[in-house]
Amino acid sequence: MSRTYCIKTYGCQMNSHESEKLSGILSSRGYDETDNIDIADIVLLNTCCIRESAETHILGNLGIIKKAKEKRPSMIVGVCGCMTQQNGAAEKLKKRCPFIDIIFGTHNLHMLSEYLDSAEKGKKVIDIWDSEGQIEEGLPIKRIGKISALVNIMYGCDNFCSYCIVPYVRGRERSRNPQNIISDVKNLIDGGYREITLLGQNVNSYSCDGVDFAELLNRLSDLEGNYWIKFLTSHPKDLSEKVISTIAQKEHLAHFIHLPIQSGSDRILQLMNRKYSAKEYLDKIEMVKSYLPDVGLSCDIMVGFPTETEEDFLQTLDVVEKVGYSNLYSFIYSQRKGTPADKMTQVPIEIKKERIDRLIKKQFVIANKIAEDSIGKIYTVLCDGKESDKFIGKTGSDKKVAFTGSNARLGEFTRVRITEAHNSKLIGIEVQ
Ligand code: SF4
C-alpha cells in the first residue's frame, strides 16, 4: 500500500507555492497526496502569522491532528512556515504540542527530506534558521493546477511596514537569477500552462545581475507561446512607469495590477511606514490608467489601524471611490507582536467592524458599476473551469466570467462578449 501525505496550507499565494515545493519533495520520496489526515502517514501544516485569526485556526487544527496521532502514533506531524519562524515560536509550539515531530521555518523548507529521515527513526526535529542563506534552486515542484502556475521571482521584504510581520519571518529581499526564472516560465509554457503569476512580496524591487523588474517582464514576454503573465504584489512606492509602459507594449503581459494602498489617510500611511502619500498613490493610478485604459485594479485595505479616526477612514473611502477597483481585499487590522504598530493606541473592535462593513458596502456598489460597464464589451478569456452548463474563465484584467460557447476548451483562450452582470459577476457568450 502506498504511503501518503497531507499538507494543510494557510495564508497567501507565496505559501501555496511553497506547499507545491513541499509536495514535490514528498512525491519524490514516493508519497501520494491525500486530503484526509485520518489516513495520512505525514501531515504537514504550512502556516501563516499575518493575522491572529490565522494562528488561532492553526492551533485549532493542531488539536484535531493530535487526536489523529493518538490513534495512529506512527503518523509524522510537521509544522513549518511563517508562524514557526517568529522569534521563540518554535519552542513555545514544542511545549504546547509535544506530539509534533518536525518544526522548521521559512528559510529551510528544502531540508524536509533530511528532517523526515530523522523523524522516521523516531528523532524529533526543531530547526529554525535565523538568516535566509542562498536561494535554493531546482527543488521538485508538484503543481496544483494545469492551467495557472505560480513562479517565485524574489523572496523577503525590506519595507518594514509598521504592522507587518513578514520582514521578520521572511528575511531581506533577494531576487532569483533571471535565467532561472525565464527557464521555469519557458518550461511551464511548453508544458501547456497559460497563466503564469510571478510572485514576490514586492516584485517591483526585483533586481539581479543588472536586470530590473521591467526588463525581466520584457524578457519573459519575448518567449514563444500562448500565455499571459500576471504578478503579485506591487508596492506603490516602487511601481515604475517603465514597468507600466513595458506592459502596454507587450502582448503577453496582462492588464491587471494589484496595488495595495492600505489607507487613504496620509497620517495613517505615515504611521504605517508606507513611504507614499494618498496623492502620490492616486498619481500612480492615473499613470497606470493612461497607459492601460482597460486595466483591472485590485487593492488591499486595512481598516482600524491604531489611532485611525473617522476622518482618516473617510479619506480611505474617498480613495476607493476615486480609483474604482474591480476587486478589494479589506481586512481588519490585527495586532502582531514584535511590530511597531502593536504598541500604538488601538481602535476598539466594534468601530473596526462598523468601518469594514461600510467599506464592503461601498466597494459592492463600485464593483457592480464596473461590471455593468463591461456589458457589450468583448474580452479575451482564459477558460479554467466549468460549472453546470457554463464555462468559467477570467480576463487579462482578472475579471471572472461565466459563459456559454461551443468552441471553448479548458486551458485555452477564447473571446467572450459580456451580456449580463449580476452582483459584479460577468455573464457572457463566446464569439468567433
Ligand atoms: S511591503 Fe509592507 S506589507 Fe508588504 S510584506 Fe513588506 S512589510 Fe509587509
Short mmCIF file of C-alpha atoms and ligand atoms in Angstrom, two decimals:
data_model
loop_
_atom_site.label_atom_id
_atom_site.label_comp_id
_atom_site.label_asym_id
_atom_site.label_seq_id
_atom_site.Cartn_x
_atom_site.Cartn_y
_atom_site.Cartn_z
CA MET A 1 0.00 0.00 0.00
CA SER A 2 1.33 3.44 -0.89
CA ARG A 3 2.37 5.90 1.80
CA THR A 4 0.52 9.19 1.83
CA TYR A 5 0.92 12.81 2.91
CA CYS A 6 -1.50 15.62 3.62
CA ILE A 7 -0.47 19.30 3.54
CA LYS A 8 -2.68 21.99 5.07
CA THR A 9 -1.73 25.42 3.76
CA TYR A 10 -2.64 28.75 5.36
CA GLY A 11 -2.13 32.27 4.09
CA CYS A 12 -1.01 33.79 0.83
CA GLN A 13 -0.03 32.54 -2.63
CA MET A 14 3.60 32.51 -1.55
CA ASN A 15 2.68 29.81 0.97
CA SER A 16 0.55 27.95 -1.59
CA HIS A 17 3.53 27.81 -3.91
CA GLU A 18 5.84 26.68 -1.11
CA SER A 19 3.40 23.86 -0.36
CA GLU A 20 3.78 22.83 -4.03
CA LYS A 21 7.52 22.50 -3.31
CA LEU A 22 6.89 20.50 -0.12
CA SER A 23 4.57 18.30 -2.20
CA GLY A 24 7.31 17.91 -4.80
CA ILE A 25 9.79 16.75 -2.16
CA LEU A 26 7.30 14.27 -0.67
CA SER A 27 6.28 12.94 -4.10
CA SER A 28 9.92 12.38 -4.99
CA ARG A 29 10.20 10.26 -1.81
CA GLY A 30 7.36 8.09 -3.15
CA TYR A 31 4.46 9.50 -1.12
CA ASP A 32 1.00 10.03 -2.65
CA GLU A 33 -1.16 13.00 -1.74
CA THR A 34 -4.37 12.74 0.31
CA ASP A 35 -6.58 15.39 1.90
CA ASN A 36 -7.60 13.01 4.70
CA ILE A 37 -5.49 13.36 7.86
CA ASP A 38 -7.05 10.16 9.24
CA ILE A 39 -5.13 8.05 6.72
CA ALA A 40 -2.07 10.22 6.02
CA ASP A 41 1.37 8.93 7.05
CA ILE A 42 2.68 12.50 7.10
CA VAL A 43 0.67 15.63 7.97
CA LEU A 44 2.33 18.98 7.35
CA LEU A 45 0.94 22.37 8.34
CA ASN A 46 2.41 25.21 6.28
CA THR A 47 1.46 28.14 8.49
CA CYS A 48 0.75 31.86 8.31
CA CYS A 49 1.01 34.51 11.02
CA ILE A 50 -0.11 37.64 9.20
CA ARG A 51 -3.27 37.84 11.32
CA GLU A 52 -4.16 36.49 14.73
CA SER A 53 -7.15 34.64 13.27
CA ALA A 54 -4.82 32.52 11.09
CA GLU A 55 -2.81 31.44 14.13
CA THR A 56 -5.96 30.61 16.12
CA HIS A 57 -7.21 28.47 13.24
CA ILE A 58 -3.88 26.62 13.00
CA LEU A 59 -3.82 25.88 16.75
CA GLY A 60 -7.41 24.59 16.47
CA ASN A 61 -6.38 22.24 13.67
CA LEU A 62 -3.41 21.01 15.69
CA GLY A 63 -5.94 19.85 18.31
CA ILE A 64 -7.64 17.69 15.63
CA ILE A 65 -4.29 16.37 14.41
CA LYS A 66 -3.30 15.46 17.98
CA LYS A 67 -6.36 13.16 18.21
CA ALA A 68 -5.47 11.52 14.87
CA LYS A 69 -1.90 10.95 16.09
CA GLU A 70 -3.16 9.39 19.33
CA LYS A 71 -4.98 6.78 17.21
CA ARG A 72 -2.01 6.29 14.84
CA PRO A 73 1.24 7.15 16.66
CA SER A 74 3.31 6.27 13.55
CA MET A 75 1.92 9.34 11.76
CA ILE A 76 4.59 12.06 11.36
CA VAL A 77 3.38 15.58 12.13
CA GLY A 78 5.33 18.59 10.82
CA VAL A 79 4.73 22.33 11.20
CA CYS A 80 6.56 24.93 9.12
CA GLY A 81 6.15 28.40 7.60
CA CYS A 82 5.75 31.93 8.92
CA MET A 83 4.22 31.07 12.30
CA THR A 84 7.14 28.85 13.36
CA GLN A 85 9.71 31.35 12.06
CA GLN A 86 8.65 34.02 14.60
CA ASN A 87 11.07 34.66 17.42
CA GLY A 88 10.69 31.92 20.09
CA ALA A 89 7.56 30.47 18.43
CA ALA A 90 9.03 27.03 17.67
CA GLU A 91 9.99 26.38 21.32
CA LYS A 92 6.57 27.54 22.50
CA LEU A 93 4.88 25.29 19.97
CA LYS A 94 7.01 22.32 21.05
CA LYS A 95 5.93 22.85 24.68
CA ARG A 96 2.28 23.30 23.80
CA CYS A 97 2.15 20.43 21.28
CA PRO A 98 4.82 17.86 22.20
CA PHE A 99 3.31 15.39 19.69
CA ILE A 100 4.77 17.41 16.75
CA ASP A 101 7.70 15.55 15.17
CA ILE A 102 9.22 18.24 12.93
CA ILE A 103 9.23 22.04 13.28
CA PHE A 104 11.04 24.15 10.70
CA GLY A 105 10.86 27.71 9.37
CA THR A 106 10.60 29.64 6.12
CA HIS A 107 14.30 29.52 5.17
CA ASN A 108 14.83 25.76 5.19
CA LEU A 109 11.89 24.00 3.55
CA HIS A 110 14.37 22.39 1.14
CA MET A 111 15.62 20.36 4.16
CA LEU A 112 12.32 18.47 4.54
CA SER A 113 13.73 15.20 3.24
CA GLU A 114 16.54 15.19 5.84
CA TYR A 115 14.05 16.02 8.61
CA LEU A 116 11.86 13.10 7.55
CA ASP A 117 14.86 10.74 7.68
CA SER A 118 15.27 11.73 11.35
CA ALA A 119 11.56 11.60 12.19
CA GLU A 120 11.23 8.15 10.60
CA LYS A 121 13.89 6.97 13.06
CA GLY A 122 11.84 8.43 15.93
CA LYS A 123 14.02 11.53 16.38
CA LYS A 124 12.19 14.85 16.83
CA VAL A 125 13.49 17.86 14.87
CA ILE A 126 13.31 21.59 15.57
CA ASP A 127 15.32 23.60 13.06
CA ILE A 128 14.72 27.33 12.62
CA TRP A 129 17.30 29.23 10.59
CA ASP A 130 17.98 32.83 11.66
CA SER A 131 19.11 34.02 8.27
CA GLU A 132 17.87 33.24 4.82
CA GLY A 133 21.04 31.88 3.16
CA GLN A 134 21.13 31.19 -0.55
CA ILE A 135 18.08 30.80 -2.77
CA GLU A 136 17.62 27.08 -3.31
CA GLU A 137 17.07 26.34 -6.99
CA GLY A 138 15.90 23.13 -8.64
CA LEU A 139 13.56 21.83 -5.94
CA PRO A 140 10.92 19.42 -7.28
CA ILE A 141 7.51 21.09 -7.58
CA LYS A 142 4.17 19.28 -7.68
CA ARG A 143 1.77 21.88 -9.04
CA ILE A 144 -1.88 22.03 -8.00
CA GLY A 145 -3.29 23.16 -11.36
CA LYS A 146 -2.58 22.53 -15.03
CA ILE A 147 -3.59 25.94 -16.40
CA SER A 148 -2.25 28.55 -13.97
CA ALA A 149 1.14 28.41 -12.29
CA LEU A 150 2.98 30.44 -9.67
CA VAL A 151 6.68 31.31 -10.05
CA ASN A 152 8.75 32.99 -7.32
CA ILE A 153 10.94 35.77 -8.64
CA MET A 154 12.08 37.10 -5.27
CA TYR A 155 11.84 36.43 -1.57
CA GLY A 156 11.70 38.60 1.55
CA CYS A 157 10.91 42.25 2.11
CA ASP A 158 12.91 45.32 3.14
CA ASN A 159 9.99 47.65 3.75
CA PHE A 160 9.12 47.13 7.41
CA CYS A 161 5.56 48.44 7.27
CA SER A 162 4.83 49.05 10.95
CA TYR A 163 2.00 46.47 11.15
CA CYS A 164 3.63 43.66 9.22
CA ILE A 165 5.48 40.60 10.46
CA VAL A 166 6.68 39.49 7.01
CA PRO A 167 10.17 41.10 7.03
CA TYR A 168 10.83 39.38 10.39
CA VAL A 169 9.78 35.93 9.19
CA ARG A 170 10.79 36.05 5.53
CA GLY A 171 14.08 37.95 5.77
CA ARG A 172 15.59 40.60 3.49
CA GLU A 173 14.82 40.97 -0.22
CA ARG A 174 16.71 38.65 -2.53
CA SER A 175 15.97 38.09 -6.19
CA ARG A 176 16.29 34.94 -8.26
CA ASN A 177 18.62 34.85 -11.20
CA PRO A 178 16.68 35.99 -14.33
CA GLN A 179 17.88 33.00 -16.36
CA ASN A 180 16.40 30.58 -13.82
CA ILE A 181 13.08 32.44 -13.88
CA ILE A 182 12.98 32.54 -17.69
CA SER A 183 13.80 28.83 -17.84
CA ASP A 184 10.99 27.99 -15.34
CA VAL A 185 8.46 30.11 -17.23
CA LYS A 186 9.50 28.62 -20.59
CA ASN A 187 9.08 25.09 -19.24
CA LEU A 188 5.64 25.98 -17.91
CA ILE A 189 4.52 27.49 -21.23
CA ASP A 190 5.89 24.46 -23.11
CA GLY A 191 4.03 22.25 -20.62
CA GLY A 192 0.70 23.90 -21.54
CA TYR A 193 0.33 26.44 -18.72
CA ARG A 194 -1.44 29.56 -19.95
CA GLU A 195 -1.32 31.88 -16.96
CA ILE A 196 1.93 32.48 -15.09
CA THR A 197 1.82 34.61 -11.95
CA LEU A 198 5.18 35.98 -10.80
CA LEU A 199 5.40 36.11 -7.02
CA GLY A 200 7.25 38.27 -4.53
CA GLN A 201 6.40 40.41 -1.50
CA ASN A 202 7.39 43.43 -3.58
CA VAL A 203 8.02 42.37 -7.19
CA ASN A 204 8.77 45.95 -8.27
CA SER A 205 12.03 45.92 -6.37
CA TYR A 206 13.22 42.81 -8.25
CA SER A 207 16.87 43.28 -9.18
CA CYS A 208 19.50 40.73 -10.19
CA ASP A 209 22.55 40.86 -12.48
CA GLY A 210 21.55 44.32 -13.76
CA VAL A 211 18.02 43.15 -14.65
CA ASP A 212 15.19 45.13 -13.06
CA PHE A 213 11.53 44.12 -12.95
CA ALA A 214 10.60 45.91 -16.21
CA GLU A 215 13.47 44.17 -18.02
CA LEU A 216 12.50 40.81 -16.54
CA LEU A 217 8.93 41.29 -17.83
CA ASN A 218 10.32 42.35 -21.18
CA ARG A 219 12.46 39.20 -21.49
CA LEU A 220 9.70 36.89 -20.28
CA SER A 221 7.20 38.30 -22.74
CA ASP A 222 9.59 37.54 -25.62
CA LEU A 223 9.06 33.81 -25.01
CA GLU A 224 7.15 32.00 -27.76
CA GLY A 225 3.74 30.58 -26.91
CA ASN A 226 0.18 31.19 -25.95
CA TYR A 227 0.14 32.63 -22.44
CA TRP A 228 -0.17 35.69 -20.27
CA ILE A 229 1.84 36.86 -17.32
CA LYS A 230 0.50 38.48 -14.15
CA PHE A 231 2.34 39.42 -10.96
CA LEU A 232 1.79 39.92 -7.22
CA THR A 233 2.42 42.05 -5.16
CA SER A 234 3.43 45.60 -6.07
CA HIS A 235 4.40 48.25 -3.56
CA PRO A 236 3.06 51.66 -4.69
CA LYS A 237 6.35 53.44 -3.98
CA ASP A 238 8.24 51.09 -6.31
CA LEU A 239 5.81 50.63 -9.20
CA SER A 240 7.59 52.43 -12.05
CA GLU A 241 6.40 53.98 -15.29
CA LYS A 242 8.95 51.73 -17.03
CA VAL A 243 7.06 48.64 -15.79
CA ILE A 244 3.70 50.01 -16.92
CA SER A 245 4.97 51.12 -20.34
CA THR A 246 6.50 47.65 -20.83
CA ILE A 247 3.10 46.09 -20.05
CA ALA A 248 1.45 48.45 -22.54
CA GLN A 249 3.86 47.40 -25.30
CA LYS A 250 3.99 43.65 -24.83
CA GLU A 251 1.28 41.24 -25.91
CA HIS A 252 1.79 38.63 -23.18
CA LEU A 253 1.64 40.94 -20.15
CA ALA A 254 -1.86 41.02 -18.66
CA HIS A 255 -3.53 44.36 -17.92
CA PHE A 256 -4.01 43.71 -14.25
CA ILE A 257 -2.35 45.48 -11.31
CA HIS A 258 -2.80 44.68 -7.63
CA LEU A 259 -1.64 47.84 -5.86
CA PRO A 260 -2.33 47.86 -2.10
CA ILE A 261 -2.84 51.35 -0.66
CA GLN A 262 -3.83 50.12 2.86
CA SER A 263 -5.20 53.56 3.91
CA GLY A 264 -6.26 56.78 2.21
CA SER A 265 -5.09 58.95 5.12
CA ASP A 266 -1.59 60.45 4.90
CA ARG A 267 -1.34 60.47 8.69
CA ILE A 268 -2.08 56.73 8.87
CA LEU A 269 0.16 55.97 5.88
CA GLN A 270 2.99 57.67 7.71
CA LEU A 271 2.32 55.66 10.88
CA MET A 272 2.23 52.54 8.72
CA ASN A 273 5.65 53.46 7.28
CA ARG A 274 4.30 53.02 3.75
CA LYS A 275 6.50 55.81 2.28
CA TYR A 276 3.92 57.36 -0.07
CA SER A 277 1.03 59.78 0.30
CA ALA A 278 -2.52 59.25 -0.93
CA LYS A 279 -1.88 61.81 -3.68
CA GLU A 280 1.28 60.02 -4.83
CA TYR A 281 -0.70 56.79 -4.93
CA LEU A 282 -3.52 58.38 -6.93
CA ASP A 283 -0.99 59.92 -9.34
CA LYS A 284 0.42 56.44 -9.91
CA ILE A 285 -3.08 55.09 -10.60
CA GLU A 286 -3.59 57.88 -13.15
CA MET A 287 -0.28 56.96 -14.82
CA VAL A 288 -1.36 53.29 -14.97
CA LYS A 289 -4.75 54.19 -16.47
CA SER A 290 -3.15 56.48 -19.05
CA TYR A 291 -1.07 53.57 -20.42
CA LEU A 292 -3.66 50.83 -19.84
CA PRO A 293 -7.21 52.24 -20.16
CA ASP A 294 -8.69 48.74 -19.79
CA VAL A 295 -6.65 47.85 -16.68
CA GLY A 296 -8.21 45.82 -13.87
CA LEU A 297 -7.19 47.20 -10.48
CA SER A 298 -7.31 45.49 -7.14
CA CYS A 299 -6.14 46.56 -3.73
CA ASP A 300 -5.65 45.63 -0.07
CA ILE A 301 -7.10 47.97 2.55
CA MET A 302 -6.58 47.70 6.27
CA VAL A 303 -9.34 49.09 8.45
CA GLY A 304 -8.87 50.13 12.08
CA PHE A 305 -5.12 50.67 12.09
CA PRO A 306 -4.09 52.10 15.52
CA THR A 307 -5.36 55.67 16.09
CA GLU A 308 -7.46 55.62 12.87
CA THR A 309 -10.18 58.29 13.24
CA GLU A 310 -13.46 58.63 11.38
CA GLU A 311 -11.82 61.34 9.27
CA ASP A 312 -8.93 59.02 8.35
CA PHE A 313 -11.42 56.33 7.39
CA LEU A 314 -13.45 58.75 5.25
CA GLN A 315 -10.25 59.53 3.33
CA THR A 316 -9.86 55.81 2.64
CA LEU A 317 -13.45 55.64 1.32
CA ASP A 318 -12.64 58.64 -0.85
CA VAL A 319 -9.67 56.86 -2.48
CA VAL A 320 -11.78 53.74 -3.08
CA GLU A 321 -14.37 55.91 -4.82
CA LYS A 322 -11.76 57.72 -6.93
CA VAL A 323 -9.84 54.64 -8.11
CA GLY A 324 -12.66 52.22 -8.90
CA TYR A 325 -11.20 48.82 -8.00
CA SER A 326 -12.77 45.76 -9.56
CA ASN A 327 -11.65 43.80 -6.52
CA LEU A 328 -10.91 44.94 -3.00
CA TYR A 329 -9.40 42.79 -0.25
CA SER A 330 -10.32 44.51 3.00
CA PHE A 331 -9.01 43.45 6.39
CA ILE A 332 -9.42 44.48 9.98
CA TYR A 333 -6.04 45.43 11.48
CA SER A 334 -4.66 42.59 13.60
CA GLN A 335 -2.07 43.22 16.32
CA ARG A 336 1.20 41.39 15.69
CA LYS A 337 3.74 41.11 18.50
CA GLY A 338 7.17 42.48 17.63
CA THR A 339 5.85 45.11 15.20
CA PRO A 340 5.83 48.86 16.00
CA ALA A 341 2.05 49.14 15.49
CA ASP A 342 1.44 46.65 18.28
CA LYS A 343 2.45 49.32 20.80
CA MET A 344 0.26 52.10 19.33
CA THR A 345 -3.19 53.08 20.66
CA GLN A 346 -5.66 50.51 19.36
CA VAL A 347 -9.08 51.15 17.81
CA PRO A 348 -11.99 49.34 19.54
CA ILE A 349 -13.14 46.23 17.67
CA GLU A 350 -16.77 47.47 17.32
CA ILE A 351 -15.51 50.54 15.44
CA LYS A 352 -13.30 48.40 13.23
CA LYS A 353 -16.23 46.12 12.39
CA GLU A 354 -18.56 49.02 11.67
CA ARG A 355 -15.98 50.59 9.34
CA ILE A 356 -15.21 47.43 7.42
CA ASP A 357 -18.95 46.92 6.83
CA ARG A 358 -19.19 50.39 5.33
CA LEU A 359 -16.14 49.77 3.17
CA ILE A 360 -17.52 46.46 1.88
CA LYS A 361 -20.87 48.09 1.06
CA LYS A 362 -19.18 50.92 -0.83
CA GLN A 363 -16.99 48.50 -2.79
CA PHE A 364 -20.03 46.37 -3.64
CA VAL A 365 -21.66 49.32 -5.41
CA ILE A 366 -18.42 50.24 -7.22
CA ALA A 367 -17.69 46.66 -8.38
CA ASN A 368 -21.29 46.34 -9.64
CA LYS A 369 -20.97 49.53 -11.64
CA ILE A 370 -17.65 48.36 -13.18
CA ALA A 371 -19.25 45.01 -14.04
CA GLU A 372 -22.28 46.71 -15.66
CA ASP A 373 -19.95 48.92 -17.70
CA SER A 374 -18.48 45.72 -19.19
CA ILE A 375 -21.79 44.72 -20.80
CA GLY A 376 -21.42 44.63 -24.60
CA LYS A 377 -17.60 44.50 -24.48
CA ILE A 378 -15.59 41.61 -25.88
CA TYR A 379 -12.72 40.17 -23.79
CA THR A 380 -10.07 37.53 -24.29
CA VAL A 381 -10.86 34.96 -21.60
CA LEU A 382 -8.78 32.07 -20.28
CA CYS A 383 -11.18 29.20 -19.72
CA ASP A 384 -10.25 27.47 -16.46
CA GLY A 385 -13.35 25.67 -15.21
CA LYS A 386 -16.90 24.50 -15.79
CA GLU A 387 -19.98 24.88 -13.57
CA SER A 388 -23.17 23.11 -14.70
CA ASP A 389 -23.87 24.39 -18.25
CA LYS A 390 -21.37 27.29 -18.19
CA PHE A 391 -17.64 27.62 -18.67
CA ILE A 392 -15.74 29.71 -16.14
CA GLY A 393 -12.81 31.89 -17.07
CA LYS A 394 -11.04 35.13 -16.38
CA THR A 395 -9.99 38.12 -18.40
CA GLY A 396 -6.49 39.59 -18.55
CA SER A 397 -7.77 42.29 -16.20
CA ASP A 398 -8.68 39.47 -13.76
CA LYS A 399 -12.47 39.69 -14.10
CA LYS A 400 -14.25 36.39 -13.56
CA VAL A 401 -16.64 35.41 -16.38
CA ALA A 402 -19.21 32.61 -16.70
CA PHE A 403 -20.03 31.96 -20.35
CA THR A 404 -21.65 29.62 -22.85
CA GLY A 405 -19.99 28.52 -26.07
CA SER A 406 -19.39 25.51 -28.22
CA ASN A 407 -15.70 26.03 -29.05
CA ALA A 408 -14.38 26.76 -25.55
CA ARG A 409 -11.81 24.31 -24.17
CA LEU A 410 -10.43 24.15 -20.64
CA GLY A 411 -6.98 25.71 -20.56
CA GLU A 412 -7.45 27.68 -23.80
CA PHE A 413 -8.10 31.33 -24.58
CA THR A 414 -11.32 32.36 -26.26
CA ARG A 415 -13.25 35.56 -26.99
CA VAL A 416 -16.34 36.33 -24.93
CA ARG A 417 -18.95 39.08 -25.26
CA ILE A 418 -20.39 40.18 -21.91
CA THR A 419 -24.18 40.08 -21.94
CA GLU A 420 -25.11 40.47 -18.26
CA ALA A 421 -23.67 41.42 -14.88
CA HIS A 422 -25.04 40.08 -11.58
CA ASN A 423 -23.58 41.30 -8.28
CA SER A 424 -20.30 42.17 -10.02
CA LYS A 425 -20.13 38.73 -11.73
CA LEU A 426 -19.93 38.77 -15.52
CA ILE A 427 -22.00 36.51 -17.77
CA GLY A 428 -21.20 36.18 -21.46
CA ILE A 429 -21.31 34.27 -24.69
CA GLU A 430 -18.40 33.06 -26.75
CA VAL A 431 -17.89 34.89 -30.04
CA GLN A 432 -15.94 33.66 -33.10
S1 SF4 B 1 5.66 45.68 1.79
FE1 SF4 B 1 4.98 46.05 3.90
S2 SF4 B 1 3.05 44.84 4.00
FE2 SF4 B 1 4.17 44.07 2.22
S3 SF4 B 1 5.36 42.33 3.01
FE3 SF4 B 1 6.70 44.13 3.11
S4 SF4 B 1 6.45 44.94 5.18
FE4 SF4 B 1 4.73 43.54 4.80
#
